[in-house]
Structures are given as structure tokens and as C-alpha cells.
Amino acid sequence: MLQKLAHMLARVHHLQVPIRKEHSTFFSQTAAHLEGVLSDDRAEKLIEKNNLKVLSVEGVKKEYEELQQRVKDARVKTVFCYNDFRGSNILVSNTEPGKIVFTDLEYAGYGSRGMDICIYMHEWGKPSLSDMENRALAPDEVIRHFLSLYLEGVDLVKPGYSKRPGNGVEDILKEVKIATLQMGLFSVLMMMNMRKSIIDLVPYNPDGLMVS
């Protein structure tokens, strides 16, 4: 089943969809949140109020700039991405053995292949991605196994792909680790920039967001 899942993701990543090829949906959204944080002193006041010594607006700005450079230096590959590749969006048929269906593709677009794998590997062994008590990425050996299956699938679509420079297991593992940093920074900036609750039934609590 894992092999089939990896092969399906490989096929998604090599679709040629006639839309704008931005490098990363996560980066554009992260940049928008950073702009919002820098637009006034609201975040700084909340940081000071809650005595958050390890968090600062200048600090996250510097991390964003360093992360951009890290992505550039790693020559992260751009492919068509799911951008929400997680267990709750993967359906396994009860009536047709081995049949898998991908759902909820509203965030699909061009981005980093490492991001899709990063999201899936953050769920590995956990009830869901929202398990805030354990945010660790799956062990490297688990990721390497998935990547070997993934590249096996890519080679079926594009023979010889895994032998080309930048397409080995260790190359994509590095991209997954970079994507983990991207996802973390995105979450921090989203919380810092949030002006209202995104869930109607959950009261807006800016202090709680900053502390979390």
C-alpha cells in the first residue's frame, strides 16, 4: 500500500498543469504573513506582554531571509504539488482492494516536492498533523524508505530520473528537512499575524496564539 501511495504521489508531481508555476504556495503565504507582522507593532507588543524571550519580529524576519537563501542554495525542485498530502485526504477503498483515491485538492499548485513528503512524514505514527504535543518528523530511515519507493514511481513516469543530479534519496531528504523549516516558520508567522479566529466556534485569543 505504501508503495502504491508513493507511486501515486510521484505521478501527481509530474503532471504538467497549465497554471502559473510559482515556486511555493507556502513561501508566498509566509511572505504575506511576514508583511502583515511588519505592518504595525501589534506582534511586538504581544511578545513583550507575554515575556516571550525567544521570539522577536526581527528574529523571524531574519529566519525568513535565511530560509529563502537555503532553498536557493539547495536548488529545490519545483513540481506540481498536492500541498495538503495528509492521511485525512487519502481514501482507501473497502470494496476494491488496493484502490487509493486522493481528495481535497483545493490547495494544489506548483511548489517544492519536499513539502508534500514533509507534511505526510510529520503525520507518521501520529493520529493527525494537528497533534501539537509531538511535532517531530518521522525518523530518517522511514523517510528514506518512502523516498526510495517515490523515486521508483518517478522512474516509471520519467525513466532515469532518479539517476540525474539532484534527484537522489539524500537530495530529496534534504528538501524535506528544508520544507520542515518552511512549514514551521509559516505556522509561527500565521499565529503572529492572526487578527481573528479562523474557526467560528473558537474565540479569538491573541495571547494564547503567541504563547502556543
CSV table of C-alpha atoms in Angstrom, one decimal:
chain,number,residue,atom,x,y,z
A,1,MET,CA,0.0,0.0,0.0
A,2,LEU,CA,2.8,2.4,0.9
A,3,GLN,CA,4.5,1.7,-2.5
A,4,LYS,CA,1.3,2.5,-4.3
A,5,LEU,CA,0.8,5.7,-2.4
A,6,ALA,CA,4.4,6.8,-3.2
A,7,HIS,CA,3.9,6.0,-6.9
A,8,MET,CA,0.7,8.0,-7.0
A,9,LEU,CA,2.4,11.0,-5.4
A,10,ALA,CA,5.2,10.6,-8.0
A,11,ARG,CA,2.6,10.8,-10.8
A,12,VAL,CA,1.0,13.9,-9.3
A,13,HIS,CA,4.3,15.6,-9.0
A,14,HIS,CA,5.0,15.1,-12.7
A,15,LEU,CA,1.7,16.4,-14.1
A,16,GLN,CA,2.1,19.3,-16.4
A,17,VAL,CA,-0.8,21.5,-15.3
A,18,PRO,CA,-1.3,24.8,-17.3
A,19,ILE,CA,-1.2,27.2,-14.4
A,20,ARG,CA,1.4,29.7,-13.1
A,21,LYS,CA,4.5,27.9,-11.9
A,22,GLU,CA,5.2,29.8,-8.6
A,23,HIS,CA,7.9,28.2,-6.6
A,24,SER,CA,6.0,27.6,-3.4
A,25,THR,CA,2.5,28.3,-2.2
A,26,PHE,CA,3.9,28.1,1.4
A,27,PHE,CA,6.5,30.8,0.6
A,28,SER,CA,4.0,33.2,-0.9
A,29,GLN,CA,1.7,32.8,2.1
A,30,THR,CA,4.6,33.0,4.5
A,31,ALA,CA,5.7,36.3,2.9
A,32,ALA,CA,2.2,37.7,3.2
A,33,HIS,CA,2.1,36.9,6.9
A,34,LEU,CA,5.5,38.4,7.4
A,35,GLU,CA,4.4,41.6,5.6
A,36,GLY,CA,1.3,41.7,8.0
A,37,VAL,CA,3.5,41.3,11.1
A,38,LEU,CA,5.9,44.1,9.9
A,39,SER,CA,3.0,46.4,9.1
A,40,ASP,CA,2.5,47.5,12.7
A,41,ASP,CA,3.8,46.9,16.3
A,42,ARG,CA,0.9,44.6,17.4
A,43,ALA,CA,3.1,41.5,17.4
A,44,GLU,CA,5.9,43.1,19.2
A,45,LYS,CA,3.5,44.3,22.0
A,46,LEU,CA,2.1,40.8,22.4
A,47,ILE,CA,5.6,39.4,22.6
A,48,GLU,CA,6.6,41.9,25.3
A,49,LYS,CA,3.3,41.4,27.2
A,50,ASN,CA,3.8,37.6,27.3
A,51,ASN,CA,7.6,37.8,28.0
A,52,LEU,CA,8.4,35.6,25.0
A,53,LYS,CA,12.2,36.0,25.1
A,54,VAL,CA,12.9,33.5,22.3
A,55,LEU,CA,10.6,35.2,19.8
A,56,SER,CA,11.0,38.6,18.1
A,57,VAL,CA,9.8,40.2,14.9
A,58,GLU,CA,13.3,40.9,13.7
A,59,GLY,CA,14.2,37.3,14.5
A,60,VAL,CA,11.5,35.7,12.3
A,61,LYS,CA,12.3,38.2,9.5
A,62,LYS,CA,16.0,37.1,9.6
A,63,GLU,CA,14.9,33.4,9.6
A,64,TYR,CA,12.7,34.0,6.6
A,65,GLU,CA,15.6,35.6,4.7
A,66,GLU,CA,18.0,32.8,5.6
A,67,LEU,CA,15.4,30.2,4.6
A,68,GLN,CA,15.0,31.8,1.2
A,69,GLN,CA,18.7,31.5,0.7
A,70,ARG,CA,18.8,27.9,1.9
A,71,VAL,CA,16.1,27.0,-0.7
A,72,LYS,CA,18.1,28.8,-3.4
A,73,ASP,CA,21.4,27.1,-2.4
A,74,ALA,CA,19.8,23.6,-2.3
A,75,ARG,CA,18.3,24.2,-5.8
A,76,VAL,CA,15.0,22.8,-4.6
A,77,LYS,CA,13.0,21.3,-7.5
A,78,THR,CA,9.6,22.8,-8.4
A,79,VAL,CA,6.8,20.3,-9.3
A,80,PHE,CA,3.1,20.2,-9.2
A,81,CYS,CA,2.2,19.6,-5.6
A,82,TYR,CA,-0.7,18.4,-3.6
A,83,ASN,CA,0.1,20.9,-0.8
A,84,ASP,CA,-2.1,19.0,1.6
A,85,PHE,CA,-0.8,15.5,1.4
A,86,ARG,CA,-2.1,14.0,4.6
A,87,GLY,CA,-4.0,11.0,5.9
A,88,SER,CA,-7.4,12.6,6.1
A,89,ASN,CA,-7.2,13.4,2.4
A,90,ILE,CA,-6.2,9.9,1.3
A,91,LEU,CA,-9.1,7.4,0.9
A,92,VAL,CA,-8.6,3.6,0.8
A,93,SER,CA,-11.4,1.6,-0.7
A,94,ASN,CA,-13.2,-1.1,1.4
A,95,THR,CA,-14.7,-2.7,-1.7
A,96,GLU,CA,-11.8,-2.5,-4.2
A,97,PRO,CA,-8.6,-3.9,-2.6
A,98,GLY,CA,-5.6,-1.7,-3.1
A,99,LYS,CA,-7.6,1.3,-4.5
A,100,ILE,CA,-6.5,4.7,-3.2
A,101,VAL,CA,-8.1,8.0,-4.0
A,102,PHE,CA,-6.7,11.5,-3.3
A,103,THR,CA,-9.2,14.1,-2.2
A,104,ASP,CA,-9.4,17.8,-1.3
A,105,LEU,CA,-7.1,19.2,-3.9
A,106,GLU,CA,-8.1,22.8,-3.4
A,107,TYR,CA,-4.5,23.8,-2.4
A,108,ALA,CA,-2.8,22.0,-5.3
A,109,GLY,CA,-0.3,24.1,-7.3
A,110,TYR,CA,3.4,24.3,-8.1
A,111,GLY,CA,5.9,24.1,-5.2
A,112,SER,CA,8.5,22.0,-3.5
A,113,ARG,CA,8.3,18.2,-3.8
A,114,GLY,CA,9.8,18.1,-0.4
A,115,MET,CA,6.8,19.9,1.1
A,116,ASP,CA,4.3,17.2,0.2
A,117,ILE,CA,6.5,14.5,1.7
A,118,CYS,CA,7.3,16.7,4.7
A,119,ILE,CA,3.6,17.0,5.6
A,120,TYR,CA,3.0,13.3,5.2
A,121,MET,CA,6.1,12.4,7.3
A,122,HIS,CA,5.0,14.8,10.1
A,123,GLU,CA,1.9,12.6,10.4
A,124,TRP,CA,3.8,9.4,10.5
A,125,GLY,CA,2.9,7.4,13.7
A,126,LYS,CA,0.6,10.2,14.9
A,127,PRO,CA,-3.2,10.5,15.0
A,128,SER,CA,-3.1,13.6,12.8
A,129,LEU,CA,-1.0,16.6,11.8
A,130,SER,CA,-2.8,18.6,14.5
A,131,ASP,CA,-1.1,16.5,17.2
A,132,MET,CA,0.5,19.5,18.8
A,133,GLU,CA,2.3,17.5,21.5
A,134,ASN,CA,4.5,15.7,19.1
A,135,ARG,CA,5.6,17.8,16.1
A,136,ALA,CA,8.7,15.7,15.2
A,137,LEU,CA,9.3,14.5,11.7
A,138,ALA,CA,9.5,10.7,11.1
A,139,PRO,CA,12.9,9.1,11.5
A,140,ASP,CA,15.3,9.5,8.6
A,141,GLU,CA,15.2,5.8,7.8
A,142,VAL,CA,11.4,5.9,7.4
A,143,ILE,CA,11.7,8.9,5.1
A,144,ARG,CA,14.5,7.3,3.1
A,145,HIS,CA,12.3,4.2,2.6
A,146,PHE,CA,9.4,6.3,1.4
A,147,LEU,CA,11.7,8.2,-0.9
A,148,SER,CA,13.1,5.1,-2.5
A,149,LEU,CA,9.5,4.0,-3.3
A,150,TYR,CA,8.7,7.5,-4.5
A,151,LEU,CA,11.7,7.6,-6.9
A,152,GLU,CA,10.8,4.1,-8.1
A,153,GLY,CA,7.4,5.6,-9.1
A,154,VAL,CA,9.0,8.7,-10.7
A,155,ASP,CA,11.3,6.4,-12.8
A,156,LEU,CA,8.2,4.7,-14.2
A,157,VAL,CA,7.0,8.1,-15.4
A,158,LYS,CA,10.4,9.5,-16.4
A,159,PRO,CA,12.9,6.7,-16.9
A,160,GLY,CA,16.3,7.5,-15.5
A,161,TYR,CA,15.0,10.4,-13.3
A,162,SER,CA,16.5,9.1,-10.1
A,163,LYS,CA,20.0,8.9,-11.6
A,164,ARG,CA,20.1,12.6,-12.6
A,165,PRO,CA,21.9,15.1,-10.3
A,166,GLY,CA,19.8,16.4,-7.5
A,167,ASN,CA,17.2,13.6,-7.7
A,168,GLY,CA,18.7,11.0,-5.3
A,169,VAL,CA,17.2,9.9,-1.9
A,170,GLU,CA,19.6,12.1,0.0
A,171,ASP,CA,18.9,15.2,-2.2
A,172,ILE,CA,15.1,14.9,-1.6
A,173,LEU,CA,15.7,14.1,2.1
A,174,LYS,CA,17.4,17.5,2.4
A,175,GLU,CA,14.5,19.1,0.7
A,176,VAL,CA,12.1,17.5,3.2
A,177,LYS,CA,14.2,18.9,6.0
A,178,ILE,CA,14.1,22.4,4.5
A,179,ALA,CA,10.3,22.1,4.0
A,180,THR,CA,10.0,21.3,7.7
A,181,LEU,CA,11.7,24.7,8.4
A,182,GLN,CA,9.3,26.3,5.9
A,183,MET,CA,6.2,24.8,7.5
A,184,GLY,CA,7.4,25.8,11.0
A,185,LEU,CA,8.1,29.4,10.0
A,186,PHE,CA,4.8,29.6,8.2
A,187,SER,CA,2.9,28.5,11.3
A,188,VAL,CA,4.8,30.9,13.6
A,189,LEU,CA,4.1,33.9,11.3
A,190,MET,CA,0.5,32.9,10.7
A,191,MET,CA,-0.1,32.9,14.5
A,192,MET,CA,1.8,36.2,14.9
A,193,ASN,CA,-0.3,37.8,12.1
A,194,MET,CA,-3.7,36.4,13.1
A,195,ARG,CA,-6.3,39.1,13.7
A,196,LYS,CA,-9.4,37.0,14.3
A,197,SER,CA,-10.3,33.4,14.9
A,198,ILE,CA,-10.2,31.2,11.8
A,199,ILE,CA,-12.8,28.8,13.4
A,200,ASP,CA,-16.2,30.4,14.2
A,201,LEU,CA,-16.7,28.4,17.4
A,202,VAL,CA,-13.3,29.1,18.8
A,203,PRO,CA,-12.9,32.5,20.5
A,204,TYR,CA,-10.0,34.7,19.3
A,205,ASN,CA,-7.2,34.7,21.9
A,206,PRO,CA,-4.1,36.6,20.7
A,207,ASP,CA,-2.1,35.9,23.9
A,208,GLY,CA,-2.8,32.2,23.6
A,209,LEU,CA,-1.7,32.2,20.0
A,210,MET,CA,1.6,33.9,20.8
A,211,VAL,CA,2.4,31.5,23.7
A,212,SER,CA,1.5,28.4,21.7
